[in-house]
Coordinates of C-alpha atoms in Angstrom, one line a residue:
M725 CA -22.7 9.8 -44.3
P726 CA -25.0 6.9 -44.3
R727 CA -27.6 6.1 -41.5
V728 CA -25.8 3.3 -39.6
L729 CA -22.2 5.1 -40.0
S730 CA -23.5 8.3 -38.8
Q731 CA -25.2 6.5 -35.5
I732 CA -21.9 5.0 -34.8
R733 CA -19.8 8.1 -35.1
T734 CA -22.5 9.8 -33.0
N735 CA -22.4 6.7 -30.5
I736 CA -18.3 7.0 -30.3
D737 CA -18.8 11.0 -29.9
S738 CA -21.1 10.1 -27.0
N739 CA -18.9 7.9 -25.3
L740 CA -15.5 9.5 -25.2
Q741 CA -14.6 10.5 -21.7
Q742 CA -12.1 13.1 -20.8
S743 CA -9.0 12.3 -18.8
A744 CA -7.4 14.1 -15.6
S745 CA -5.2 15.4 -18.2
G746 CA -8.0 17.3 -20.6
R747 CA -7.3 14.5 -23.1
Y748 CA -10.4 12.3 -24.3
F749 CA -10.5 8.5 -24.6
I750 CA -12.9 5.6 -25.2
D751 CA -13.4 2.9 -23.1
P752 CA -12.7 -0.4 -25.2
K753 CA -15.8 -2.1 -23.3
D754 CA -17.9 0.6 -24.6
L755 CA -16.3 0.4 -27.9
C756 CA -17.6 -3.3 -28.0
S757 CA -20.6 -2.5 -27.1
I758 CA -21.2 0.4 -30.0
L759 CA -19.7 -2.0 -32.7
T760 CA -21.3 -5.3 -32.0
Y761 CA -21.3 -7.7 -34.8
D762 CA -24.7 -7.1 -36.5
V763 CA -23.8 -3.4 -36.5
I764 CA -20.6 -3.8 -38.3
V765 CA -22.3 -6.0 -40.7
D766 CA -24.9 -3.2 -41.3
A767 CA -22.0 -0.6 -41.3
V768 CA -20.5 -3.0 -43.9
L769 CA -23.3 -2.9 -46.3
E770 CA -22.9 1.1 -46.4
C771 CA -19.3 1.3 -47.5
S772 CA -19.7 0.0 -50.6
F773 CA -17.3 -3.2 -50.4
P774 CA -17.7 -5.7 -52.8
K775 CA -21.0 -7.9 -52.5
H776 CA -19.0 -11.1 -52.4
L777 CA -16.6 -9.9 -49.7
R778 CA -19.0 -8.2 -47.5
A779 CA -19.6 -11.0 -45.2
H780 CA -15.9 -11.9 -44.9
F781 CA -14.6 -8.3 -44.2
A782 CA -17.4 -7.8 -41.7
N783 CA -15.9 -11.1 -39.8
E784 CA -12.5 -9.9 -40.1
I785 CA -13.4 -6.5 -38.9
F786 CA -15.4 -7.8 -35.8
Q787 CA -12.5 -10.2 -34.7
K788 CA -9.5 -8.3 -36.0
G789 CA -10.2 -4.7 -36.9
S790 CA -12.9 -2.9 -34.9
K791 CA -10.8 -0.3 -33.6
V792 CA -9.2 0.5 -36.7
F793 CA -12.7 0.4 -38.4
A794 CA -14.0 3.0 -35.4
I795 CA -10.9 5.5 -36.1
L796 CA -11.9 5.3 -39.8
I797 CA -15.7 6.0 -39.4
H798 CA -14.9 8.7 -36.4
I799 CA -12.7 10.6 -39.3
G800 CA -14.8 10.0 -41.7
R801 CA -13.0 7.6 -44.0
P802 CA -14.9 4.1 -43.4
G803 CA -14.6 3.4 -47.2
S804 CA -10.5 3.0 -46.6
M805 CA -11.0 0.1 -44.1
I806 CA -10.7 -2.2 -47.6
E807 CA -7.1 -1.5 -47.8
F808 CA -5.9 -1.5 -44.1
L809 CA -8.0 -5.3 -44.5
E810 CA -6.1 -5.7 -47.6
R811 CA -2.7 -4.8 -46.1
T812 CA -3.4 -6.7 -42.7
E813 CA -2.9 -3.3 -40.8
L814 CA -5.4 -4.1 -38.1
D815 CA -6.0 -3.6 -34.3
T816 CA -2.6 -5.6 -33.0
R817 CA -0.5 -3.0 -35.7
L818 CA -1.5 -0.3 -33.4
P819 CA -0.2 2.3 -33.2
F820 CA 0.5 3.6 -36.6
S821 CA 3.4 5.6 -37.5
Q822 CA 2.1 9.2 -39.5
E823 CA 4.2 7.5 -42.4
Q824 CA 2.1 4.0 -42.1
V825 CA -1.2 5.8 -42.3
S826 CA -0.4 8.6 -44.9
D827 CA 0.7 5.7 -47.2
I828 CA -2.9 4.7 -47.4
L829 CA -5.2 7.9 -46.8
G830 CA -3.0 10.5 -48.0
E831 CA -3.5 13.9 -46.1
D832 CA -5.9 12.1 -44.0
G833 CA -3.3 10.2 -42.4
K834 CA -2.2 13.0 -40.0
I835 CA -5.9 12.9 -38.7
F836 CA -5.7 9.4 -38.1
F837 CA -2.5 9.5 -36.6
R838 CA -3.7 11.9 -33.9
S839 CA -7.2 10.3 -33.6
Q840 CA -6.0 6.6 -33.0
W841 CA -4.5 7.4 -29.2
D842 CA -8.3 8.4 -28.5
F843 CA -9.0 4.9 -28.7
L844 CA -5.8 3.3 -27.4
P845 CA -5.9 4.5 -23.5
H846 CA -3.1 2.8 -21.4
F847 CA -4.4 -0.7 -19.7
F848 CA -2.9 -0.6 -16.1
Q849 CA -1.7 -4.2 -15.3
R850 CA 0.0 -5.7 -12.2
G851 CA 3.9 -6.7 -12.7
H852 CA 7.1 -5.1 -13.9
H853 CA 7.7 -1.2 -14.5
R854 CA 6.1 -0.2 -17.8
R855 CA 7.5 2.7 -19.9
I856 CA 4.4 4.5 -21.2
P857 CA 4.5 6.3 -25.0
D858 CA 4.1 10.1 -24.7
N859 CA 1.0 10.0 -27.0
Y860 CA -0.8 7.2 -25.4
V861 CA -3.7 8.7 -22.7
L862 CA -3.7 7.5 -19.1
P863 CA -7.2 6.6 -18.4
F864 CA -7.4 8.6 -15.0
L865 CA -11.0 10.0 -14.7
R866 CA -10.0 12.3 -12.2
E867 CA -6.5 13.5 -9.8
T868 CA -6.7 15.1 -6.5
T869 CA -3.2 16.2 -5.3
L870 CA -3.5 14.8 -1.5
D871 CA -1.1 17.9 -0.1
E872 CA -1.1 16.5 3.5
L873 CA 0.2 13.2 2.3
E874 CA 3.4 15.1 0.7
G875 CA 6.3 13.3 1.6
G876 CA 10.1 14.2 1.2
F877 CA 10.5 12.7 -2.5
G878 CA 7.2 12.5 -4.1
V879 CA 3.9 14.2 -4.5
I880 CA 0.9 12.2 -3.8
S881 CA -2.7 12.1 -5.4
E882 CA -5.9 10.1 -5.2
I883 CA -6.8 9.2 -8.7
A884 CA -9.3 7.3 -10.6
I885 CA -9.0 4.8 -12.8
A886 CA -12.1 3.5 -15.3
S887 CA -12.5 -0.1 -13.8
S888 CA -12.4 -1.4 -17.2
M889 CA -8.6 0.1 -17.9
Q890 CA -7.2 -2.0 -15.2
Q891 CA -6.0 -5.6 -13.5
L892 CA -4.8 -3.7 -10.2
M893 CA -7.7 -4.4 -8.2
T894 CA -11.5 -5.4 -8.6
G895 CA -15.0 -4.3 -7.2
R896 CA -15.0 -0.7 -7.6
E897 CA -16.4 1.2 -10.1
P898 CA -14.0 3.2 -10.8
A899 CA -10.8 1.7 -9.3
I900 CA -9.5 4.4 -6.6
L901 CA -5.8 4.2 -6.1
V902 CA -3.0 6.4 -5.0
R903 CA -0.2 7.6 -7.1
K904 CA 3.2 8.9 -6.0
R905 CA 5.0 10.8 -8.4
V906 CA 8.9 11.5 -8.0
K907 CA 9.3 15.2 -7.3
T908 CA 12.3 16.2 -9.1
G909 CA 11.2 15.6 -12.7
N910 CA 13.5 14.0 -15.4
T911 CA 16.8 14.5 -13.5
D912 CA 19.5 12.1 -12.3
E913 CA 18.4 12.9 -8.8
A914 CA 15.0 11.8 -9.8
R915 CA 16.1 8.6 -11.6
T916 CA 18.3 7.8 -8.7
N917 CA 15.5 8.1 -6.0
Y918 CA 12.8 6.4 -8.2
R919 CA 15.3 3.7 -9.0
R920 CA 16.2 2.9 -5.3
E921 CA 12.6 3.1 -4.1
K922 CA 11.0 1.0 -7.1
E923 CA 13.8 -2.0 -6.3
N924 CA 12.7 -2.0 -2.6
L925 CA 8.9 -2.1 -3.2
E926 CA 9.2 -4.7 -6.0
L927 CA 11.6 -6.6 -3.7
L928 CA 8.7 -6.1 -0.8
R929 CA 6.2 -7.5 -3.5
L930 CA 8.2 -10.4 -4.2
R931 CA 8.2 -11.1 -0.1
G932 CA 4.6 -10.2 0.1
H933 CA 3.4 -9.2 3.5
P934 CA -0.2 -8.0 4.8
N935 CA 1.2 -5.3 6.6
I936 CA 3.5 -3.9 4.0
L937 CA 1.8 -1.3 1.3
E938 CA 1.9 -3.1 -1.6
L939 CA 3.4 -1.7 -5.2
F940 CA 0.6 -2.4 -7.4
A941 CA 2.2 -0.8 -10.7
S942 CA 5.2 1.4 -11.7
Y943 CA 5.8 3.6 -14.9
T944 CA 7.7 6.4 -16.9
Y945 CA 5.2 8.8 -18.8
R946 CA 6.4 12.0 -20.1
G947 CA 9.5 12.1 -17.8
E948 CA 7.4 11.7 -14.9
Y949 CA 8.5 8.5 -12.8
S950 CA 5.4 7.0 -10.8
F951 CA 3.9 4.5 -8.5
L952 CA 0.6 3.6 -8.2
F953 CA -0.4 1.8 -4.8
P954 CA -4.1 1.0 -3.1
K955 CA -6.0 3.6 -1.2
I956 CA -5.8 2.8 2.4
D957 CA -8.0 4.8 4.6
M958 CA -5.9 7.3 6.6
D959 CA -2.6 7.6 8.1
L960 CA -1.4 7.3 11.6
E961 CA -1.0 11.0 12.2
H962 CA -4.5 11.2 11.4
F963 CA -5.6 8.3 13.4
L964 CA -4.0 9.5 16.5
A965 CA -6.0 12.7 16.2
L966 CA -9.1 11.4 16.0
D967 CA -11.7 12.1 19.0
E968 CA -13.8 9.0 18.2
K969 CA -12.0 5.8 17.8
Y970 CA -12.0 4.3 14.2
G971 CA -13.2 0.9 12.7
Q972 CA -12.7 -1.9 14.9
F973 CA -10.0 0.1 17.0
T974 CA -12.9 0.7 19.3
Q975 CA -12.0 -2.7 20.7
N976 CA -8.5 -2.7 22.6
V977 CA -7.2 -6.1 21.2
T978 CA -7.3 -4.2 17.9
Y979 CA -4.4 -2.5 18.9
I980 CA -2.5 -5.2 19.8
T981 CA -3.2 -7.2 16.7
A982 CA -2.5 -4.3 14.5
I983 CA 0.7 -3.7 16.5
E984 CA 1.9 -7.2 16.0
G985 CA 1.3 -6.9 12.5
L986 CA 3.4 -3.9 12.4
S987 CA 6.2 -5.4 14.1
S988 CA 6.0 -8.8 12.1
A989 CA 6.3 -6.2 9.0
L990 CA 9.5 -4.3 10.4
E991 CA 11.0 -8.1 11.1
S992 CA 10.3 -9.2 7.2
I993 CA 12.1 -5.8 6.5
H994 CA 15.1 -6.4 8.7
N995 CA 15.8 -10.2 7.7
L996 CA 14.0 -10.6 4.2
F997 CA 14.5 -14.2 3.0
L998 CA 13.2 -15.2 -0.4
N999 CA 13.1 -19.0 -1.2
K1000 CA 13.5 -21.0 -4.7
A1001 CA 10.1 -22.7 -4.2
D1002 CA 8.2 -19.2 -3.8
H1003 CA 10.4 -17.0 -6.0
D1004 CA 12.7 -19.0 -8.1
V1005 CA 15.7 -17.9 -6.1
D1006 CA 17.5 -18.4 -2.4
I1007 CA 18.6 -15.3 -1.0
S1008 CA 18.8 -13.1 1.9
F1009 CA 18.6 -9.6 2.7
V1010 CA 19.3 -7.2 5.2
G1011 CA 17.2 -4.4 5.4
Y1012 CA 16.1 -1.1 7.3
H1013 CA 13.2 1.1 6.7
H1014 CA 15.1 4.4 7.8
D1015 CA 12.0 6.6 8.4
L1016 CA 9.6 5.0 10.5
R1017 CA 7.1 7.6 11.9
P1018 CA 3.2 8.1 11.9
R1019 CA 3.2 9.8 8.5
N1020 CA 4.5 6.3 7.0
I1021 CA 2.4 3.9 8.6
L1022 CA -1.2 3.3 7.2
V1023 CA -4.5 2.4 9.0
T1024 CA -7.2 0.3 7.8
L1025 CA -10.3 -0.6 9.8
N1026 CA -8.4 -3.0 11.6
T1027 CA -4.7 -3.1 11.2
F1028 CA -1.6 -0.9 10.4
I1029 CA 0.2 -1.1 7.0
L1030 CA 4.0 0.2 7.0
A1031 CA 4.6 2.4 4.0
G1032 CA 7.4 5.1 2.8
F1033 CA 10.1 2.9 1.6
G1034 CA 12.1 6.0 -0.5
L1035 CA 14.9 5.9 2.0
S1036 CA 14.9 2.1 2.6
Q1037 CA 17.7 0.0 1.9
F1038 CA 18.5 -3.5 1.4
K1039 CA 21.7 -5.2 1.3
V1040 CA 23.0 -9.0 0.6
A1041 CA 22.9 -10.5 4.3
D1042 CA 26.7 -10.9 4.6
A1043 CA 27.1 -7.3 3.4
G1044 CA 26.5 -5.7 7.0
S1045 CA 24.2 -3.6 7.6
P1046 CA 25.4 -0.1 8.8
T1047 CA 25.1 3.1 6.6
K1048 CA 25.5 6.7 6.4
W1049 CA 22.3 8.5 7.9
R1050 CA 20.0 10.0 5.3
E1051 CA 18.4 13.3 7.0
T1052 CA 14.9 12.9 8.1
M1053 CA 12.1 14.5 10.2
G1054 CA 10.1 14.4 13.3
D1055 CA 9.8 12.9 16.8
F1056 CA 11.3 9.4 16.1
I1057 CA 15.0 10.0 15.4
A1058 CA 17.3 8.2 16.9
P1059 CA 20.2 9.5 19.0
E1060 CA 23.2 8.0 17.2
C1061 CA 21.8 9.4 13.8
M1062 CA 23.4 12.7 14.3
D1063 CA 26.3 13.9 16.3
Q1064 CA 26.4 17.0 18.3
S1065 CA 27.4 19.0 15.1
F1066 CA 24.4 17.7 13.8
E1067 CA 26.7 15.9 11.1
P1068 CA 25.0 12.1 9.8
Q1069 CA 26.2 9.5 11.5
H1070 CA 26.7 5.5 10.1
V1071 CA 23.3 3.7 11.6
G1072 CA 22.0 0.3 11.0
R1073 CA 18.4 -1.4 11.8
A1074 CA 18.6 -0.4 15.5
I1075 CA 17.0 3.4 14.5
D1076 CA 13.7 1.5 13.3
I1077 CA 13.8 -0.1 16.4
W1078 CA 13.9 3.0 18.3
A1079 CA 11.1 4.7 16.1
L1080 CA 8.7 1.9 16.3
G1081 CA 9.4 2.1 19.9
G1082 CA 8.3 5.6 19.6
V1083 CA 5.5 4.8 17.9
I1084 CA 4.5 2.1 20.3
S1085 CA 4.6 4.6 23.5
D1086 CA 2.3 7.0 21.0
L1087 CA -0.2 4.1 20.6
A1088 CA -0.6 3.4 24.3
W1089 CA -1.5 6.6 25.2
Y1090 CA -4.1 7.2 22.5
R1091 CA -5.6 4.0 23.6
E1092 CA -6.0 4.9 27.1
Q1093 CA -6.7 8.5 26.5
G1094 CA -7.4 9.6 23.0
P1095 CA -5.9 12.5 21.0
S1096 CA -5.5 14.4 24.6
G1097 CA -3.0 11.8 25.9
V1098 CA -1.1 11.8 22.5
N1099 CA -0.8 15.3 22.9
R1100 CA 0.1 14.9 26.7
A1101 CA 2.9 12.8 25.7
R1102 CA 4.0 15.2 22.8
L1103 CA 4.3 17.7 25.1
A1104 CA 6.1 15.7 27.9
R1105 CA 8.8 15.5 25.0
Q1106 CA 8.9 19.4 24.4
G1107 CA 11.8 19.9 26.8
P1108 CA 14.8 22.3 26.9
P1109 CA 17.5 22.4 24.2
G1110 CA 20.5 19.8 25.2
R1111 CA 24.1 20.7 24.4
N1112 CA 23.4 21.3 20.7
K1113 CA 20.8 23.9 21.3
W1114 CA 18.4 21.9 19.6
N1115 CA 15.0 22.4 20.9
N1116 CA 12.7 19.3 19.8
R1117 CA 9.8 16.8 20.6
C1118 CA 12.5 13.7 20.1
F1119 CA 12.3 11.3 23.1
F1120 CA 16.1 11.8 24.4
L1121 CA 18.3 14.6 25.1
D1122 CA 21.5 14.3 24.8
D1123 CA 22.7 11.2 26.6
E1124 CA 19.6 10.1 28.1
I1125 CA 16.0 9.7 28.0
K1126 CA 14.0 13.1 28.7
P1127 CA 12.9 13.1 32.4
N1128 CA 9.4 14.2 31.5
V1129 CA 9.4 11.6 28.6
I1130 CA 9.8 8.8 32.0
R1131 CA 7.4 10.7 34.5
S1132 CA 4.9 10.7 32.3
S1133 CA 4.9 7.1 31.1
N1134 CA 5.0 6.3 34.9
E1135 CA 2.0 8.0 35.4
L1136 CA 0.2 6.3 32.4
R1137 CA 1.3 2.7 33.8
F1138 CA -0.1 4.0 37.6
D1139 CA -3.4 5.4 35.8
S1140 CA -4.3 2.3 33.5
K1141 CA -6.5 -0.6 34.8
D1142 CA -5.2 -2.5 31.7
A1143 CA -2.1 -4.6 32.2
T1144 CA -1.5 -4.5 28.3
T1145 CA -1.1 -1.2 28.2
V1146 CA 1.6 -1.4 30.6
G1147 CA 2.9 -4.5 28.5
L1148 CA 2.7 -2.2 25.6
L1149 CA 4.9 0.9 27.6
D1150 CA 7.5 -1.9 29.1
L1151 CA 7.9 -3.0 25.5
A1152 CA 8.4 0.5 24.5
F1153 CA 11.1 1.6 26.8
S1154 CA 13.3 -1.3 26.2
M1155 CA 13.4 -0.3 22.8
L1156 CA 13.8 3.2 23.6
Q1157 CA 17.6 2.4 24.7
I1158 CA 19.9 5.1 23.9
E1159 CA 22.9 2.5 22.9
P1160 CA 21.9 0.6 20.3
Q1161 CA 23.3 -2.3 20.9
K1162 CA 20.8 -2.8 24.3
R1163 CA 17.9 -2.3 21.7
P1164 CA 15.9 -5.7 21.0
L1165 CA 16.1 -7.4 17.4
A1166 CA 12.7 -6.9 15.3
A1167 CA 12.1 -10.7 15.8
D1168 CA 12.4 -10.5 19.2
V1169 CA 9.9 -7.4 19.3
H1170 CA 7.4 -9.5 17.2
R1171 CA 8.0 -12.2 19.8
V1172 CA 6.6 -10.0 22.2
M1173 CA 3.9 -8.6 20.4
V1174 CA 2.8 -12.3 19.3
F1175 CA 2.7 -13.1 23.4
L1176 CA 0.6 -10.1 24.2
T1177 CA -1.7 -10.9 21.3
V1178 CA -2.3 -14.5 22.0
K1179 CA -2.9 -13.1 25.9
S1180 CA -5.3 -10.5 24.9
L1181 CA -7.1 -13.0 22.7
F1182 CA -7.0 -15.6 25.7
N1183 CA -8.5 -12.9 27.9
I1184 CA -11.5 -12.2 25.7
A1185 CA -12.3 -15.8 25.2
Q1186 CA -11.8 -16.5 28.9
D1187 CA -14.0 -13.7 29.9
R1188 CA -17.0 -14.5 27.1
L1189 CA -17.1 -18.2 28.6
R1190 CA -17.3 -17.3 32.0
D1191 CA -19.7 -14.9 31.3
F1192 CA -21.8 -17.6 29.2
M1193 CA -21.7 -20.2 31.8
Q1194 CA -22.8 -17.7 34.4
M1195 CA -25.6 -16.9 32.4
L1196 CA -26.8 -20.8 31.8
T1197 CA -26.1 -21.2 35.7
E1198 CA -28.3 -17.9 36.6
Q1199 CA -31.3 -19.3 34.3
R1200 CA -31.4 -22.6 35.9
H1201 CA -32.8 -24.6 32.9
R1202 CA -32.0 -27.5 31.2
Y1203 CA -29.1 -25.7 29.3
A1204 CA -27.2 -24.8 32.6
P1205 CA -23.4 -25.7 32.0
S1206 CA -22.3 -29.4 30.8
T1207 CA -19.8 -31.3 32.2
K1208 CA -18.2 -31.2 28.5
L1209 CA -18.3 -27.2 28.6
K1210 CA -16.8 -27.0 32.1
F1211 CA -13.8 -29.5 31.3
E1212 CA -13.2 -27.2 28.0
A1213 CA -13.2 -24.3 30.1
K1214 CA -10.4 -26.0 32.1
R1215 CA -8.8 -27.1 29.2
L1216 CA -8.7 -23.5 28.2
D1217 CA -7.0 -22.6 31.6
A1218 CA -4.7 -25.5 31.2
W1219 CA -3.5 -24.0 28.0
A1220 CA -3.1 -20.8 29.1
F1221 CA -0.9 -22.3 31.9
A1222 CA 1.4 -23.9 29.5
L1223 CA 2.0 -20.9 27.6
G1224 CA 2.5 -19.0 30.4
I1225 CA -0.1 -16.4 29.5
D1226 CA -1.7 -16.2 32.7
T1227 CA 1.0 -14.2 34.2
E1228 CA 1.8 -11.0 34.7
E1229 CA 5.3 -11.3 32.8
L1230 CA 5.7 -9.4 29.7
I1231 CA 6.9 -13.0 28.0
P1232 CA 7.5 -16.1 30.1
R1233 CA 11.1 -18.2 29.2
D1234 CA 8.9 -21.0 27.8
F1235 CA 6.6 -19.3 25.6
D1236 CA 8.4 -20.0 22.5
N1237 CA 8.7 -23.8 23.3
A1238 CA 5.0 -24.1 23.8
M1239 CA 4.2 -22.3 20.6
Q1240 CA 6.3 -24.6 18.6
P1241 CA 3.7 -27.3 18.2
I1242 CA 0.8 -24.8 17.4
E1243 CA 2.8 -23.3 14.7
S1244 CA 3.6 -26.2 13.3
N1245 CA 0.3 -27.9 12.9
S1246 CA -1.1 -24.7 11.6

């Protein structure tokens, strides 16, 4: 093979990357850097094309046929490019069937057909579901199964995608994502599970919420159903076991803002609204999560992200919300989920309220005492079996909250020097009501968390302002607190009084009314 064509072939071979599946592909970005216009001009000179057409062919190849030309060079048939050009069988027509290329290349058509897939790795972009043909190469540079994150309906793995082969995220080389594959393969059960979770995630993506895990993409490939998500640092179960506080959770206020975000996410799920202005449709859904527990809550440096929507359900608002409980696991199962014979019962959104109350309780323990506090709380839940002989770590025993749970929580209230911890525990136990109808709605829970967030941020602002003014006073120089600064401090106190956040109440009666003018101007 002539010098230029031989060098192109060598460059292609050296830029082929092995995917996680063992197949090879070339990144289109690398191919563009190999087949520049000048290189194509030199290569055309070596292909014995008619002299009067060389410039035209070089331009056509550069603009419309560089992939086809690269494949032909790779299989040792660059001179056949003239026939592809004459038939306008160029890059936009890829992939070719074996019959198409065999009509041009004869026996070498089989080689072209097999080789073309190396030059056609799948490009991932956000949007609707894709069915990827079996012959395409998925440009996963590596894939590692995360056994500790394996869920009831999926296998979870961490993948790295060549950055130029995706539009899912920016700023990383390569892009690190999480892939969830439906476990049961190409069966009716798998398709049902996958379809339900896909519809849930697509609906939530339309709604958009910073504390709900975003679905980047979904696809079917070789009989497997997959979702792609952003890689989040860890789940809450792992977080609650850390001796050293993670990220901004070294500051107590971060727990409050993160729980507020989580409660807002749950409110969005329980009452999901899509409007015509943003989503081209006016429709309301009643939804519930059904599997809210630490494994399905992810943790970033400064907030919590709700995930795990495989068992979730959304119904049009007037269809009602009760549905048959689908068996889950863990400490956060609500009392109404099963009867004394362990038979699943009809449940509603109140099971999510119960579960979130339990999560908030565990977070209050961790906020105060770290992982040892969480272990203490869980040991308190490890009581004797009830009437159904079921030994568990749930919050309830038969028809009441376990006495040890109440006792240990009261001790934490007494020991804590932080009124916000007491507020969190009060909220948690208002949610842990045995009778579902006595639990607050998700909107009420979020309302309380907004109050606690505003109160916590006010306390920080007030303390720092007072410290600053005290420092200026003690230094006794020309930067002593001015009348204007003192006036602003008084205004801050007056604002707190108007909102009721200067009291010890969990949520004052006039908080919502006081917040309305602030929200309308935000």
